[in-house]
PDB file of C-alpha atoms in Angstrom:
ATOM      1  CA  UNK S   1      -2.583  26.877  34.074  1.00  0.00           C
ATOM      2  CA  UNK S   2      -4.450  28.181  31.023  1.00  0.00           C
ATOM      3  CA  UNK S   3      -1.181  28.164  29.041  1.00  0.00           C
ATOM      4  CA  UNK S   4      -0.608  24.527  29.992  1.00  0.00           C
ATOM      5  CA  UNK S   5      -4.152  23.689  29.006  1.00  0.00           C
ATOM      6  CA  UNK S   6      -3.694  25.382  25.642  1.00  0.00           C
ATOM      7  CA  UNK S   7      -0.488  23.528  24.981  1.00  0.00           C
ATOM      8  CA  UNK S   8      -2.116  20.248  25.965  1.00  0.00           C
ATOM      9  CA  UNK S   9      -5.120  20.851  23.615  1.00  0.00           C
ATOM     10  CA  UNK S  10      -2.751  21.858  20.794  1.00  0.00           C
ATOM     11  CA  UNK S  11      -0.748  18.599  21.255  1.00  0.00           C
ATOM     12  CA  UNK S  12      -3.901  16.508  21.257  1.00  0.00           C
ATOM     13  CA  UNK S  13      -5.279  18.152  18.134  1.00  0.00           C
ATOM     14  CA  UNK S  14      -1.879  17.844  16.417  1.00  0.00           C
ATOM     15  CA  UNK S  15      -1.742  14.191  17.363  1.00  0.00           C
ATOM     16  CA  UNK S  16      -5.236  13.522  15.993  1.00  0.00           C
ATOM     17  CA  UNK S  17      -4.567  15.455  12.803  1.00  0.00           C
ATOM     18  CA  UNK S  18      -1.259  13.642  12.428  1.00  0.00           C
ATOM     19  CA  UNK S  19      -3.000  10.293  12.627  1.00  0.00           C
ATOM     20  CA  UNK S  20      -5.271  11.200   9.744  1.00  0.00           C
ATOM     21  CA  UNK S  21      -2.238  11.797   7.578  1.00  0.00           C
ATOM     22  CA  UNK S  22      -0.013   9.117   8.987  1.00  0.00           C
ATOM     23  CA  UNK S  23       0.706   6.579   6.251  1.00  0.00           C
ATOM     24  CA  UNK S  24       1.009   3.630   8.606  1.00  0.00           C
ATOM     25  CA  UNK S  25      -2.453   4.375  10.104  1.00  0.00           C
ATOM     26  CA  UNK S  26      -3.959   4.838   6.640  1.00  0.00           C
ATOM     27  CA  UNK S  27      -2.510   1.463   5.652  1.00  0.00           C
ATOM     28  CA  UNK S  28      -3.899  -0.163   8.829  1.00  0.00           C
ATOM     29  CA  UNK S  29      -7.385   1.276   8.244  1.00  0.00           C
ATOM     30  CA  UNK S  30      -7.654   1.066   4.412  1.00  0.00           C
ATOM     31  CA  UNK S  31      -5.311  -1.606   3.168  1.00  0.00           C
ATOM     32  CA  UNK S  32      -4.311  -4.194   5.784  1.00  0.00           C
ATOM     33  CA  UNK S  33      -7.724  -5.748   5.999  1.00  0.00           C
ATOM     34  CA  UNK S  34      -7.010  -7.364   2.596  1.00  0.00           C
ATOM     35  CA  UNK S  35      -3.175  -7.095   2.293  1.00  0.00           C
ATOM     36  CA  UNK S  36      -1.444  -8.480   5.395  1.00  0.00           C
ATOM     37  CA  UNK S  37       2.003  -7.180   6.186  1.00  0.00           C
ATOM     38  CA  UNK S  38       3.747 -10.567   5.966  1.00  0.00           C
ATOM     39  CA  UNK S  39       3.486 -14.052   4.587  1.00  0.00           C
ATOM     40  CA  UNK S  40       1.044 -16.336   6.497  1.00  0.00           C
ATOM     41  CA  UNK S  41       2.548 -18.416   9.280  1.00  0.00           C
ATOM     42  CA  UNK S  42       0.230 -21.366   8.855  1.00  0.00           C
ATOM     43  CA  UNK S  43      -2.484 -22.868   6.690  1.00  0.00           C
ATOM     44  CA  UNK S  44      -5.313 -21.199   8.704  1.00  0.00           C
ATOM     45  CA  UNK S  45      -3.819 -17.767   8.115  1.00  0.00           C
ATOM     46  CA  UNK S  46      -3.293 -18.622   4.472  1.00  0.00           C
ATOM     47  CA  UNK S  47      -6.924 -19.633   4.097  1.00  0.00           C
ATOM     48  CA  UNK S  48      -8.108 -16.471   5.887  1.00  0.00           C
ATOM     49  CA  UNK S  49      -6.328 -14.116   3.500  1.00  0.00           C
ATOM     50  CA  UNK S  50      -8.573 -11.815   1.524  1.00  0.00           C
ATOM     51  CA  UNK S  51      -5.810 -10.689  -0.848  1.00  0.00           C
ATOM     52  CA  UNK S  52      -2.126 -11.374  -1.333  1.00  0.00           C
ATOM     53  CA  UNK S  53       0.122 -10.016   1.395  1.00  0.00           C
ATOM     54  CA  UNK S  54       1.789  -6.713   0.621  1.00  0.00           C
ATOM     55  CA  UNK S  55       5.256  -8.267   0.217  1.00  0.00           C
ATOM     56  CA  UNK S  56       4.008 -10.484  -2.560  1.00  0.00           C
ATOM     57  CA  UNK S  57       2.174  -7.604  -4.203  1.00  0.00           C
ATOM     58  CA  UNK S  58       5.133  -5.332  -4.163  1.00  0.00           C
ATOM     59  CA  UNK S  59       7.505  -8.058  -5.413  1.00  0.00           C
ATOM     60  CA  UNK S  60       5.261  -8.764  -8.402  1.00  0.00           C
ATOM     61  CA  UNK S  61       4.792  -5.024  -9.133  1.00  0.00           C
ATOM     62  CA  UNK S  62       8.536  -4.320  -9.049  1.00  0.00           C
ATOM     63  CA  UNK S  63       9.438  -7.293 -11.227  1.00  0.00           C
ATOM     64  CA  UNK S  64       6.581  -6.643 -13.681  1.00  0.00           C
ATOM     65  CA  UNK S  65       7.094  -2.919 -14.053  1.00  0.00           C
ATOM     66  CA  UNK S  66      10.859  -3.321 -14.281  1.00  0.00           C
ATOM     67  CA  UNK S  67      10.450  -5.873 -17.072  1.00  0.00           C
ATOM     68  CA  UNK S  68       7.909  -3.925 -19.059  1.00  0.00           C
ATOM     69  CA  UNK S  69       8.892  -0.324 -18.479  1.00  0.00           C
ATOM     70  CA  UNK S  70      12.673  -0.834 -18.237  1.00  0.00           C
ATOM     71  CA  UNK S  71      13.333   2.065 -15.875  1.00  0.00           C
ATOM     72  CA  UNK S  72      16.794   3.655 -16.013  1.00  0.00           C
ATOM     73  CA  UNK S  73      17.355   3.540 -12.222  1.00  0.00           C
ATOM     74  CA  UNK S  74      15.775   2.645  -8.898  1.00  0.00           C
ATOM     75  CA  UNK S  75      14.237   6.123  -8.480  1.00  0.00           C
ATOM     76  CA  UNK S  76      12.488   5.838 -11.816  1.00  0.00           C
ATOM     77  CA  UNK S  77      11.237   2.336 -10.851  1.00  0.00           C
ATOM     78  CA  UNK S  78       9.905   3.839  -7.580  1.00  0.00           C
ATOM     79  CA  UNK S  79       8.057   6.562  -9.479  1.00  0.00           C
ATOM     80  CA  UNK S  80       6.582   4.056 -11.959  1.00  0.00           C
ATOM     81  CA  UNK S  81       5.408   1.749  -9.214  1.00  0.00           C
ATOM     82  CA  UNK S  82       3.836   4.575  -7.204  1.00  0.00           C
ATOM     83  CA  UNK S  83       2.127   5.915 -10.289  1.00  0.00           C
ATOM     84  CA  UNK S  84       0.811   2.420 -11.154  1.00  0.00           C
ATOM     85  CA  UNK S  85      -0.582   1.835  -7.630  1.00  0.00           C
ATOM     86  CA  UNK S  86      -2.264   5.268  -7.484  1.00  0.00           C
ATOM     87  CA  UNK S  87      -4.044   4.393 -10.742  1.00  0.00           C
ATOM     88  CA  UNK S  88      -4.756   0.770 -10.030  1.00  0.00           C
ATOM     89  CA  UNK S  89      -6.416   1.166  -6.629  1.00  0.00           C
ATOM     90  CA  UNK S  90      -9.081   3.349  -8.174  1.00  0.00           C
ATOM     91  CA  UNK S  91      -9.315   1.659 -11.624  1.00  0.00           C
ATOM     92  CA  UNK S  92      -8.221  -1.966 -11.199  1.00  0.00           C
ATOM     93  CA  UNK S  93      -8.528  -4.250 -14.228  1.00  0.00           C
ATOM     94  CA  UNK S  94      -7.078  -7.713 -14.952  1.00  0.00           C
ATOM     95  CA  UNK S  95      -5.297  -6.218 -18.012  1.00  0.00           C
ATOM     96  CA  UNK S  96      -3.340  -3.774 -15.810  1.00  0.00           C
ATOM     97  CA  UNK S  97      -2.265  -6.340 -13.218  1.00  0.00           C
ATOM     98  CA  UNK S  98       1.203  -7.730 -12.879  1.00  0.00           C
ATOM     99  CA  UNK S  99       0.079 -10.673 -10.733  1.00  0.00           C
ATOM    100  CA  UNK S 100       0.251 -14.239 -12.002  1.00  0.00           C
ATOM    101  CA  UNK S 101      -3.055 -15.858 -12.954  1.00  0.00           C
ATOM    102  CA  UNK S 102      -2.834 -18.229  -9.984  1.00  0.00           C
ATOM    103  CA  UNK S 103      -3.211 -15.226  -7.683  1.00  0.00           C
ATOM    104  CA  UNK S 104      -6.530 -14.367  -9.290  1.00  0.00           C
ATOM    105  CA  UNK S 105      -7.742 -17.953  -8.967  1.00  0.00           C
ATOM    106  CA  UNK S 106      -7.133 -17.759  -5.220  1.00  0.00           C
ATOM    107  CA  UNK S 107      -8.074 -14.139  -4.447  1.00  0.00           C
ATOM    108  CA  UNK S 108     -10.097 -12.945  -7.412  1.00  0.00           C
ATOM    109  CA  UNK S 109      -9.629  -9.335  -8.607  1.00  0.00           C
ATOM    110  CA  UNK S 110      -9.183  -6.285  -6.449  1.00  0.00           C
ATOM    111  CA  UNK S 111     -12.276  -4.051  -6.265  1.00  0.00           C
ATOM    112  CA  UNK S 112     -11.965  -0.350  -6.894  1.00  0.00           C
ATOM    113  CA  UNK S 113     -11.299   1.663  -3.748  1.00  0.00           C
ATOM    114  CA  UNK S 114     -13.170   4.750  -5.032  1.00  0.00           C
ATOM    115  CA  UNK S 115     -15.134   6.132  -2.100  1.00  0.00           C
ATOM    116  CA  UNK S 116     -13.145   4.111   0.411  1.00  0.00           C
ATOM    117  CA  UNK S 117      -9.793   5.849   0.224  1.00  0.00           C
ATOM    118  CA  UNK S 118      -9.316   9.413  -0.935  1.00  0.00           C
ATOM    119  CA  UNK S 119      -6.741  10.474  -3.495  1.00  0.00           C
ATOM    120  CA  UNK S 120      -5.005  12.444  -0.732  1.00  0.00           C
ATOM    121  CA  UNK S 121      -4.780   9.358   1.521  1.00  0.00           C
ATOM    122  CA  UNK S 122      -3.493   7.353  -1.453  1.00  0.00           C
ATOM    123  CA  UNK S 123      -0.835   9.985  -2.170  1.00  0.00           C
ATOM    124  CA  UNK S 124       0.307   9.692   1.480  1.00  0.00           C
ATOM    125  CA  UNK S 125       0.183   5.901   1.827  1.00  0.00           C
ATOM    126  CA  UNK S 126       1.419   4.632  -1.525  1.00  0.00           C
ATOM    127  CA  UNK S 127       5.015   6.045  -1.321  1.00  0.00           C
ATOM    128  CA  UNK S 128       5.161   4.633   2.244  1.00  0.00           C
ATOM    129  CA  UNK S 129       4.064   1.247   0.999  1.00  0.00           C
ATOM    130  CA  UNK S 130       6.726   1.322  -1.746  1.00  0.00           C
ATOM    131  CA  UNK S 131       9.476   2.368   0.673  1.00  0.00           C
ATOM    132  CA  UNK S 132       8.576  -0.156   3.333  1.00  0.00           C
ATOM    133  CA  UNK S 133       7.494  -3.250   1.349  1.00  0.00           C
ATOM    134  CA  UNK S 134       9.311  -3.293  -1.968  1.00  0.00           C
ATOM    135  CA  UNK S 135      12.013  -5.956  -2.242  1.00  0.00           C
ATOM    136  CA  UNK S 136      15.346  -4.736  -0.913  1.00  0.00           C
ATOM    137  CA  UNK S 137      18.540  -5.043  -2.939  1.00  0.00           C
ATOM    138  CA  UNK S 138      20.821  -7.648  -1.522  1.00  0.00           C
TER     139      UNK S 138
END
């Protein structure tokens, strides 16, 4: 009985600890409030958006970084995008952005996430964002 209770408590603590380092949960808690996972389905959803959806963000980042940095391969592009995001979320400026000006007219500029997301959380969630939301090769 005590052994079963110990195993149960271990599994619960592991599950809770895993949630704190789960990139999807970090995204849901720290990013999704502004960056929806998909394009809006209707005009009401479009008007309710706080920031561009993550698919649009990742498309613009990949195109912009690829054009400016000219990475040698997809892995180098991945590293450049991840490095950019890890910097940008803490030190966003219009000069760093790869978004078109029309985006800023609709959404304004992203605020710094200093104090809202930790560097550790960013290091966990940013590669996940790249791997899950960057445009796929056809």
